[in-house]
PDB file of C-alpha atoms in Angstrom:
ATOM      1  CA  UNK A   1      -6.021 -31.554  52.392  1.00  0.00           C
ATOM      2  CA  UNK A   2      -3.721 -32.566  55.316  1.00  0.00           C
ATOM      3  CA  UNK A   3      -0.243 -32.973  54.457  1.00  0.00           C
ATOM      4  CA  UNK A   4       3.396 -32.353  55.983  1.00  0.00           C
ATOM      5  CA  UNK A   5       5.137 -29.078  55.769  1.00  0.00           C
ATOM      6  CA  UNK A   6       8.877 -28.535  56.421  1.00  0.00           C
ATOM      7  CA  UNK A   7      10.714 -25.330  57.541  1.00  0.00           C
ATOM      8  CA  UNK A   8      14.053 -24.650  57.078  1.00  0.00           C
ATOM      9  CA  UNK A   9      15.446 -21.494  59.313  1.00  0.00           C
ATOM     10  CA  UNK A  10      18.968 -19.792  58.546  1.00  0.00           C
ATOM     11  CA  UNK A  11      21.521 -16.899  58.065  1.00  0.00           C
ATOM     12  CA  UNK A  12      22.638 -15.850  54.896  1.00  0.00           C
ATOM     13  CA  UNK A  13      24.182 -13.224  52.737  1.00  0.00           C
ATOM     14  CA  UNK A  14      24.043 -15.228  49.728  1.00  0.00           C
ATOM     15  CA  UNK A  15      20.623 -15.692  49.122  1.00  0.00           C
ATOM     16  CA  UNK A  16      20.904 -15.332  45.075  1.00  0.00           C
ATOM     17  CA  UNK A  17      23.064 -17.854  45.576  1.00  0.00           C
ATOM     18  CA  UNK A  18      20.666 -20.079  47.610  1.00  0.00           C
ATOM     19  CA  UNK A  19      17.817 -19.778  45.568  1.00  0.00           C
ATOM     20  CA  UNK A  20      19.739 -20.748  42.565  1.00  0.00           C
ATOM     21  CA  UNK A  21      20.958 -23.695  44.194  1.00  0.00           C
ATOM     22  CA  UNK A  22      17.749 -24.743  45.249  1.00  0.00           C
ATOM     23  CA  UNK A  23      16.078 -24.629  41.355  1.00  0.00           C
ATOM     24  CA  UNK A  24      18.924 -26.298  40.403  1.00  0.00           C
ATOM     25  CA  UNK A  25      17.823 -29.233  42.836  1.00  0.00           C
ATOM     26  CA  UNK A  26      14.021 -29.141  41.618  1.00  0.00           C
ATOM     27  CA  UNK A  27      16.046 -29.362  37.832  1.00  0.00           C
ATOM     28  CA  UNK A  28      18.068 -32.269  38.665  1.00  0.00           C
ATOM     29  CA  UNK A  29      16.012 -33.862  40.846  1.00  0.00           C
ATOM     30  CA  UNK A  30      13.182 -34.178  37.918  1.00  0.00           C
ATOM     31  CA  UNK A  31       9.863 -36.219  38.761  1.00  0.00           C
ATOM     32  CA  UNK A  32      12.090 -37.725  41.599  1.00  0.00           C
ATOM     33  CA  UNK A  33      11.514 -34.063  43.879  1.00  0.00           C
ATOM     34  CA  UNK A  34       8.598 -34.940  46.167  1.00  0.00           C
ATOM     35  CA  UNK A  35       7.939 -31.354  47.161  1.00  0.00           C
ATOM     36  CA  UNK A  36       4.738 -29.687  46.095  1.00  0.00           C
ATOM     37  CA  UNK A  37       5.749 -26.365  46.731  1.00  0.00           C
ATOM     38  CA  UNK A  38       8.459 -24.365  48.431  1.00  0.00           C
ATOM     39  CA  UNK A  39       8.624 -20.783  49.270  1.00  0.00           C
ATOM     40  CA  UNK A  40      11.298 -18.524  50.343  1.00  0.00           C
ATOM     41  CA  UNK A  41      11.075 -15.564  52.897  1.00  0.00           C
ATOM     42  CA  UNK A  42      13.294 -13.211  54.753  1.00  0.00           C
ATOM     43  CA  UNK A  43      12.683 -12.007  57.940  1.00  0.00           C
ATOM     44  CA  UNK A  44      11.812  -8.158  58.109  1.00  0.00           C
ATOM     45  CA  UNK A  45      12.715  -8.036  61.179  1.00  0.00           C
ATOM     46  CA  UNK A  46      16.020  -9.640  61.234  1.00  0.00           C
ATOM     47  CA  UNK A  47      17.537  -8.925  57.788  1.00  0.00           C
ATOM     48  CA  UNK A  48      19.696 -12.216  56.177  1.00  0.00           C
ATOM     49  CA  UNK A  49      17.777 -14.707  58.296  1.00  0.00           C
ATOM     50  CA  UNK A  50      15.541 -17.024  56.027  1.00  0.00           C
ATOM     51  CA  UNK A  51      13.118 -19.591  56.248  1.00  0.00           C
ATOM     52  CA  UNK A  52      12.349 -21.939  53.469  1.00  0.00           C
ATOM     53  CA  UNK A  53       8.328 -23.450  53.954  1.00  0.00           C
ATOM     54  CA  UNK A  54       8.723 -26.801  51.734  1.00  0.00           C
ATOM     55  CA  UNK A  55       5.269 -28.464  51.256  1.00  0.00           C
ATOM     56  CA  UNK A  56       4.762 -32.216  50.894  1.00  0.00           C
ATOM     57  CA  UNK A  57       1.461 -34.656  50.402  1.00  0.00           C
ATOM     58  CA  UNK A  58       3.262 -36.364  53.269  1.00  0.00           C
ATOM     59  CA  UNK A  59       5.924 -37.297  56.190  1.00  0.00           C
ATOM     60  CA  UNK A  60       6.297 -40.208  54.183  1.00  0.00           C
ATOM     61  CA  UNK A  61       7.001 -38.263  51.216  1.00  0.00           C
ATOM     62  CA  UNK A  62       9.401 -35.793  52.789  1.00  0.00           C
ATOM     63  CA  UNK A  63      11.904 -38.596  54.465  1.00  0.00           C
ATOM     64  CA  UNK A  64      11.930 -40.124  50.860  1.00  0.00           C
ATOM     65  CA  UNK A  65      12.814 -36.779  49.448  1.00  0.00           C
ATOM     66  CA  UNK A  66      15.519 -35.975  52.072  1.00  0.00           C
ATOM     67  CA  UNK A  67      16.981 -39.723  51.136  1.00  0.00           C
ATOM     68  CA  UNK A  68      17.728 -38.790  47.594  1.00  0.00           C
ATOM     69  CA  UNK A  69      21.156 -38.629  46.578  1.00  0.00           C
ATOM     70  CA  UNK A  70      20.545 -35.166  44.659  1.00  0.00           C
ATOM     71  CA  UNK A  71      19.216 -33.672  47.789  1.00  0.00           C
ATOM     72  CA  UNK A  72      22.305 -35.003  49.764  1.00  0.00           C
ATOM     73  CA  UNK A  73      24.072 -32.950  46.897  1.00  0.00           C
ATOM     74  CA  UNK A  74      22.583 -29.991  47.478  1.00  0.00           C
ATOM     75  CA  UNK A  75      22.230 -30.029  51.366  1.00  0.00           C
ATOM     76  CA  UNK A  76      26.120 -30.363  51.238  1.00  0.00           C
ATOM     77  CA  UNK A  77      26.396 -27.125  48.915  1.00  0.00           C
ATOM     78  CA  UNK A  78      23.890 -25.244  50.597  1.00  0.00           C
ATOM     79  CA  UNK A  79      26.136 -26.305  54.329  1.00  0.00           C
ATOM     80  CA  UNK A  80      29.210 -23.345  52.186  1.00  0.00           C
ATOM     81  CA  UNK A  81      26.177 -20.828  51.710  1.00  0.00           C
ATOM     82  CA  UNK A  82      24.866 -20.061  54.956  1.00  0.00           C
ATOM     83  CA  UNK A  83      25.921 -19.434  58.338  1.00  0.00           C
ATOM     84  CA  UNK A  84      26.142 -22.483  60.643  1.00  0.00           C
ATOM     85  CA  UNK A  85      23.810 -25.894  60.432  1.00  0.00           C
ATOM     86  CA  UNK A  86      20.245 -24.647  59.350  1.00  0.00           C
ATOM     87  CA  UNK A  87      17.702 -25.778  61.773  1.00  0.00           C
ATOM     88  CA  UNK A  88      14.500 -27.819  60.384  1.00  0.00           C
ATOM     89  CA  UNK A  89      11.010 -27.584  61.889  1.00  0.00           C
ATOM     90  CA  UNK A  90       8.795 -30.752  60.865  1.00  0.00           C
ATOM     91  CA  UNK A  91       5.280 -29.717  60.679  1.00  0.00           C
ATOM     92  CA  UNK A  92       1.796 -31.858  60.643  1.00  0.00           C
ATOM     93  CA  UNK A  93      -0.805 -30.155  58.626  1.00  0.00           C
ATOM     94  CA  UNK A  94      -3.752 -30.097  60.813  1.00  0.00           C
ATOM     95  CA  UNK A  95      -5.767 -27.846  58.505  1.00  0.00           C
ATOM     96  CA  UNK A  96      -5.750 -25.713  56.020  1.00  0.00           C
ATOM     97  CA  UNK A  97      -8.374 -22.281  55.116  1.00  0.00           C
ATOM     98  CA  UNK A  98      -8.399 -21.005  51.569  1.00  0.00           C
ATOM     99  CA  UNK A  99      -9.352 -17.127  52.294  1.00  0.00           C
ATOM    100  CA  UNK A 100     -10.754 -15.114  49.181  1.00  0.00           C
TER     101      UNK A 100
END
């Protein structure tokens, strides 16, 4: 099931604050939020720096996403909450193994 995965890297102290944001996107966004999953993780090794891993059926389906005006909205929000521009790694899923 090859699809496109997106990974968003930055500092933060406000994390709650983040996260919150971030369902409040999913809420507003309704059937129009493209994104079939999204998962949040801290870095054990370097405490208050995040990446976000946002899952998508495709490219295709994560420029659409990043065109909506709600996601605008919340990119702009998000720019007070961490520390400098985030940086964005766009991923091609070249495969996927289900372990268990």
């Amino acid at each position: 099931m090859p699809g496109f995965v997106q990974i968003m890297e930055f500092d933060t102290s406000r994390i709650g604050e983040v996260d919150a944001l971030a369902r409040q996107l999913e809420k507003e966004a309704g059937a129009g939020f493209l994104a079939r999953k999204a998962t949040t993780t801290e870095d054990r090794d370097r405490r208050g720096h995040y990446y976000v891993i946002v899952e998508f059926d495709s490219y295709e389906d994560a420029m659409k996403n990043s065109e909506s005006p709600v996601v605008d909205k919340y990119a702009a929000k998000m720019g007070e909450l961490v520390a400098g521009p985030p940086t964005f790694h766009n991923l091609d899923v070249v495969s996927v193994q289900e372990v268990g």
